[in-house]
Coordinates of C-alpha atoms and ligand atoms in Angstrom, one line a residue:
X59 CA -2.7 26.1 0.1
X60 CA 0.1 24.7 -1.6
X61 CA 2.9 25.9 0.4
X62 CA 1.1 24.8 3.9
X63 CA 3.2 22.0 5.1
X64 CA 2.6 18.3 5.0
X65 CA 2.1 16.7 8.0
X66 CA 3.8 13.3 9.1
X67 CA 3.1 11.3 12.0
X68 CA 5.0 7.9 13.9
X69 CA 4.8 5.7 16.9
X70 CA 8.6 7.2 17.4
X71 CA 11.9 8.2 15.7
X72 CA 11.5 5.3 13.2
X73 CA 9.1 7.6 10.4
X74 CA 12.2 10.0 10.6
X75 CA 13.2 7.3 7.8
X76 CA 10.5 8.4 5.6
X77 CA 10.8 11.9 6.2
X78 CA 14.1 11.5 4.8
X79 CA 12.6 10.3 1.5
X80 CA 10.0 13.0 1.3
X81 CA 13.1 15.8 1.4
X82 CA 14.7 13.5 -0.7
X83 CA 12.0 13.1 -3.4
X84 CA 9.9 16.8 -2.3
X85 CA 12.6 18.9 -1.2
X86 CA 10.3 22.6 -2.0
X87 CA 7.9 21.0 0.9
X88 CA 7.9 22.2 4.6
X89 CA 7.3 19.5 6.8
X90 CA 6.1 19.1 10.5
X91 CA 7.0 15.4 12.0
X92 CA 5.0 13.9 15.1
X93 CA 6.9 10.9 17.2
X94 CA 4.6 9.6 19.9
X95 CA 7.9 8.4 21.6
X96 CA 5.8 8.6 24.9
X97 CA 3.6 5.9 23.8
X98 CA 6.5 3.6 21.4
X99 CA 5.9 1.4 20.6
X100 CA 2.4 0.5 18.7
X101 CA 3.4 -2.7 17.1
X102 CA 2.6 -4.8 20.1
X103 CA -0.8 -3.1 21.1
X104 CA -4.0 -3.4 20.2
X105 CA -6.2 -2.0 17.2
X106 CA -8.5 0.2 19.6
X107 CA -5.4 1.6 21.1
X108 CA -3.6 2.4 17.5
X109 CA -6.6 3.6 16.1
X110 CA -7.4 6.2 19.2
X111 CA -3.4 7.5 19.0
X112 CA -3.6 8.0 15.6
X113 CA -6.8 10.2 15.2
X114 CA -5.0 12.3 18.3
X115 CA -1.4 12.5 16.5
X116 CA -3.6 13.3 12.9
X117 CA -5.5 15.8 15.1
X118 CA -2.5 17.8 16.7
X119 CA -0.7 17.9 13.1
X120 CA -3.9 19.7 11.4
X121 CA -3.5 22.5 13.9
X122 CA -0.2 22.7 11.7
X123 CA -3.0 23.7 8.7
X124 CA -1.4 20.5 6.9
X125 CA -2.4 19.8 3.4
X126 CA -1.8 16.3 3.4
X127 CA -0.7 13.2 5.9
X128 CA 1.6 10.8 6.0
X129 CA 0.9 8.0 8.4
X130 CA 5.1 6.4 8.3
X131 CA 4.1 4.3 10.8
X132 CA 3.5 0.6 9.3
X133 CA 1.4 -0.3 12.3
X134 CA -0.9 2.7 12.2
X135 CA -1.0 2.0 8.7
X136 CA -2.5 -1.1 9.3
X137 CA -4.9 -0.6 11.4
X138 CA -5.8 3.1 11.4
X139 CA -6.3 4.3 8.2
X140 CA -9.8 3.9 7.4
X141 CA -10.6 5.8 10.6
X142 CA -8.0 8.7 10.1
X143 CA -9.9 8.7 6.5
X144 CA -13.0 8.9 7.5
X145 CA -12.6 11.9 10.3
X146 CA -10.1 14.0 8.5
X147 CA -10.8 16.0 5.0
X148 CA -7.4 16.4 4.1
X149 CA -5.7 13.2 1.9
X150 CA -4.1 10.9 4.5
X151 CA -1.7 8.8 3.1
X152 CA -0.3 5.1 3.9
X153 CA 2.8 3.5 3.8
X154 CA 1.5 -0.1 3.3
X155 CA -0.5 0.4 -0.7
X156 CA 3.0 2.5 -1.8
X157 CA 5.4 -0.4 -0.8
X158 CA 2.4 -2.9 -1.4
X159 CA 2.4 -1.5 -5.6
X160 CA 6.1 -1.8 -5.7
X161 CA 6.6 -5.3 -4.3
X162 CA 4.0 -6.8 -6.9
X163 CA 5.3 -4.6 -9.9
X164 CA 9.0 -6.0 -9.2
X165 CA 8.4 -9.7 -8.6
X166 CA 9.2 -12.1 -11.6
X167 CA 8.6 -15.8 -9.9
X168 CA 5.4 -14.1 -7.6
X169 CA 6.8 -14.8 -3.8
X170 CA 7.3 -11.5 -1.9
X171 CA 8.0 -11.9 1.6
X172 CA 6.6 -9.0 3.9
X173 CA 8.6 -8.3 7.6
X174 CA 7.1 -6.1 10.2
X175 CA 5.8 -5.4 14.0
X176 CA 3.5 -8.2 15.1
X177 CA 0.1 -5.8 14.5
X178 CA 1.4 -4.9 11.1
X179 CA 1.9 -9.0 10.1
X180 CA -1.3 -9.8 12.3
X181 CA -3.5 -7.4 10.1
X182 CA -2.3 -8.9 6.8
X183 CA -2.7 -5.2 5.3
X184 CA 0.3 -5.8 2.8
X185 CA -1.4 -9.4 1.7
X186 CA -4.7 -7.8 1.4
X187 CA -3.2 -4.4 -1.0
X188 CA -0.9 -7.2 -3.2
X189 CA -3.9 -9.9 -3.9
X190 CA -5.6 -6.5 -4.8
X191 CA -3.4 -5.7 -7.6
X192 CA -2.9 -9.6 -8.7
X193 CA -4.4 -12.7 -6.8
X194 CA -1.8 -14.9 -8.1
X195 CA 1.1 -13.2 -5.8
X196 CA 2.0 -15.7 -3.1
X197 CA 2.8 -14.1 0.3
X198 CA 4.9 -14.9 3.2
X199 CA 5.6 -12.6 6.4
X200 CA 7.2 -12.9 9.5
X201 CA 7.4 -10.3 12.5
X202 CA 10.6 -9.6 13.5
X203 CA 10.6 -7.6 16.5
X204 CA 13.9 -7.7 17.9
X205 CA 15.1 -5.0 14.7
X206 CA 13.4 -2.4 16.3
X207 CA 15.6 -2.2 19.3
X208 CA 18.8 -2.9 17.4
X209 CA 18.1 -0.2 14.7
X210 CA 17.6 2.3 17.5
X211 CA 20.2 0.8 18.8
X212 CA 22.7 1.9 16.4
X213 CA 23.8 -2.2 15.7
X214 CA 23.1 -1.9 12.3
X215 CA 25.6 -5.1 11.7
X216 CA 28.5 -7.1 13.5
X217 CA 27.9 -10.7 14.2
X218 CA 24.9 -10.6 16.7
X219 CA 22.5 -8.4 14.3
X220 CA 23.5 -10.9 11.3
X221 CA 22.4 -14.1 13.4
X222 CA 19.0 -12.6 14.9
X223 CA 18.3 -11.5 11.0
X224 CA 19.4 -15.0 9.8
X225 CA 16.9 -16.2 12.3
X226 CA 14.1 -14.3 11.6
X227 CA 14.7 -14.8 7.0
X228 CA 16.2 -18.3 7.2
X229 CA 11.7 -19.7 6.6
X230 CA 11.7 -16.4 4.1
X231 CA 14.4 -17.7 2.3
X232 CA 13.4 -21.1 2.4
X233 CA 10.1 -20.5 0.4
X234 CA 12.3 -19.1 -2.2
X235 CA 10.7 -15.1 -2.1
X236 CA 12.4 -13.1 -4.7
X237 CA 11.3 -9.5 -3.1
X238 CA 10.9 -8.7 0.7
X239 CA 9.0 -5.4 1.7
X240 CA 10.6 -3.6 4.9
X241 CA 7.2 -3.4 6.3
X242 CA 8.5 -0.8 9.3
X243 CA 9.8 2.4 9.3
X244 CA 12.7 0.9 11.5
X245 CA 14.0 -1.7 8.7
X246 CA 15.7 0.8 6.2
X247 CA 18.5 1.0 8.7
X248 CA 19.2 -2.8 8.8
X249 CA 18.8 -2.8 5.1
X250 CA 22.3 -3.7 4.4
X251 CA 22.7 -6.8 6.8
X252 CA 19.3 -7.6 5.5
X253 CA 20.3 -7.7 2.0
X254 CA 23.3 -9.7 2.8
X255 CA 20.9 -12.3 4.3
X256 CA 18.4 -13.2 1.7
X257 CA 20.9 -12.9 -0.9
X258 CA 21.5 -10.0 -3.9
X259 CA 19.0 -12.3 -5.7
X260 CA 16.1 -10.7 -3.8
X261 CA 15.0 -7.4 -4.1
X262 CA 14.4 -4.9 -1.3
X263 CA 11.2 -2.7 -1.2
X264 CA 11.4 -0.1 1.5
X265 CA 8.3 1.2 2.0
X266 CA 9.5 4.4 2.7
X267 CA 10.7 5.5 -0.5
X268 CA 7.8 4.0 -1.8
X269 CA 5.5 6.4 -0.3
X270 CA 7.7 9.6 -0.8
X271 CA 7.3 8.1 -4.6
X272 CA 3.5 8.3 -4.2
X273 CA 3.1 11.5 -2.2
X274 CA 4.6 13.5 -5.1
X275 CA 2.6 11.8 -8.2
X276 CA -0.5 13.3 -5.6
X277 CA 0.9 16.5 -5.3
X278 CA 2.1 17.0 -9.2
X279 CA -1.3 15.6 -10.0
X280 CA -3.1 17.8 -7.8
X281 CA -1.0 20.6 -8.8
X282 CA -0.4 21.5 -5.2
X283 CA 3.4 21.4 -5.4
X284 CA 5.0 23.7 -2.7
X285 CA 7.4 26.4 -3.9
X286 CA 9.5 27.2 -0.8
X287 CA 12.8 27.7 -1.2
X288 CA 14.8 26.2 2.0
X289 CA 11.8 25.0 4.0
X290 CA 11.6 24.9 7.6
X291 CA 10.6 21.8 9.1
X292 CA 10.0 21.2 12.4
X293 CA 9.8 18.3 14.9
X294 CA 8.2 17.2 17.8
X295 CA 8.0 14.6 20.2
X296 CA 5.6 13.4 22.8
X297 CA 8.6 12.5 25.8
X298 CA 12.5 13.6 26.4
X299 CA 13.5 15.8 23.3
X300 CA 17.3 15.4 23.9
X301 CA 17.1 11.0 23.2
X302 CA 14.4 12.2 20.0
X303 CA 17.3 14.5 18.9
X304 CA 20.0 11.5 19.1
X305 CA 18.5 8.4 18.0
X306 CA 16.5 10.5 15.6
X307 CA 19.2 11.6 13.7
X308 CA 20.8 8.5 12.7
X309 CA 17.1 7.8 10.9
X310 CA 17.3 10.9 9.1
X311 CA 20.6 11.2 8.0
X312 CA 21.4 14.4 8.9
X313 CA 21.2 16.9 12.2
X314 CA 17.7 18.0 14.0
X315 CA 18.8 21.5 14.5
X316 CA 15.9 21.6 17.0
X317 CA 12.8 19.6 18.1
X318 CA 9.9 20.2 20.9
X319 CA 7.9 18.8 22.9
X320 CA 4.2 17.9 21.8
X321 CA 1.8 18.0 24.5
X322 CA -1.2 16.9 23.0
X323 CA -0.7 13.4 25.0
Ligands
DGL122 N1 6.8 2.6 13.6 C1 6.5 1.2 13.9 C2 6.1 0.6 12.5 O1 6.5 1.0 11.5 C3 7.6 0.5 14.5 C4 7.8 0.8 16.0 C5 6.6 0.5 16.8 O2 6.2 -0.7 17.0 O3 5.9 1.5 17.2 O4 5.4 -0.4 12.5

């Protein structure tokens, strides 16, 4: 059981950013990655459709014999866990409580500002997991849509990334937050011209490290820690392998030796 692999699933490239922190944090652990690039991106559609794509990406990783889910995607997070929950045995994991604990455990004036798709801001899941932990945390969000496309993009900064992100943080900034979650998988690679933005003053909660955090207190707990030495991970996509293999690697940091097609869709 514990050296099955763990099993993590996004609307696209973007949860490649979160796999990245799982090796970082869990390098013994064999991973199998699922991006639904056919079907990118969720953040604009609706919660029947997100909930329905999700139990069918969950469903093609368990023939994997996963121990464990990770659902990187902040939109699918929002909207699809209590389903994926509900028809899976297996733990299934979010990205929203992780980043969600961390923004109200860092905060000293209580104003976290949360950024993500439209569904993930529309759901309020972040607002709802902070009050959880403390009612008196004040929350603002805003969607900024336009950094998916540059992050995949490769314009990670330069003069026209800095004024869309001023655009989108200037209210952020303006109701004085002193933390701001990066409520999509796609935000860790604008992090820098992010930071620059809001000011060193504000701290950055990515919510992928976050969950890679919370994934291994699970597995230590559980005692389910896997014991492979140099893991093989693989990769799949649901559309054109080559542009998964290109964009994809930015996200991770490092090269996709090789990646397949999924055709569960
Ligand atoms: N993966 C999505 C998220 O984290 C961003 C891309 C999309 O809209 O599908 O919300």
């Amino acid at each position: 059981m514990n050296n099955r692999p763990i099993g993590i699933f996004d609307s696209g490239v973007g949860g490649l950013t979160v796999v990245r922190e799982v090796m970082k944090a869990l390098p013994n652990e064999k991973i199998v990655y699922l991006g639904d690039t056919a079907r990118v991106p969720y953040g604009t559609k609706s919660n029947e459709t997100i909930k329905r794509f999700s139990i069918e990406n969950a469903e093609f990783l368990s023939r994997f014999k996963v121990k464990l889910i990770i659902v990187a995607c902040n939109s699918a997070s929002s909207i699809a866990l209590p389903a994926l929950k509900k028809r899976f045995k297996i733990p299934i994991i979010g990205v929203i409580k992780p980043g969600a604990k961390k923004a109200a455990s860092i905060t000293r004036n209580n104003r976290i500002g949360v950024i993500g798709t439209p569904t993930t801001v529309k759901s309020k899941a972040y607002d709802r997991e902070i009050k959880l932990i403390s009612r008196n945390r004040k929350i603002v969000s805003r969607a900024c849509p336009l950094f998916v496309p540059l992050a995949e993009e490769g314009w990670l900064n330069g003069k026209i990334t800095t004024d869309i992100v001023k655009k989108y943080l200037e209210p952020l900034k303006k109701n004085k937050i002193d933390t701001l979650v990066l409520g999509c998988t796609h935000y860790p690679l604008l992090r820098g011209v992010i930071s620059k933005v809001v000011g060193k003053n504000v701290r950055i909660v990515d919510s992928a490290s976050s969950v890679a955090g919370e994934v291994r207190a699970i597995l230590e707990r559980q005692d389910r820690l896997a014991k492979t030495k140099r893991p093989a991970h693989r990769f799949f996509a649901t559309d054109a392998v080559e542009q998964f293999v290109k964009v994809g690697e930015r996200f991770l940091g490092k090269k996709i030796k090789k990646a397949m097609r999924a055709n569960h869709v």
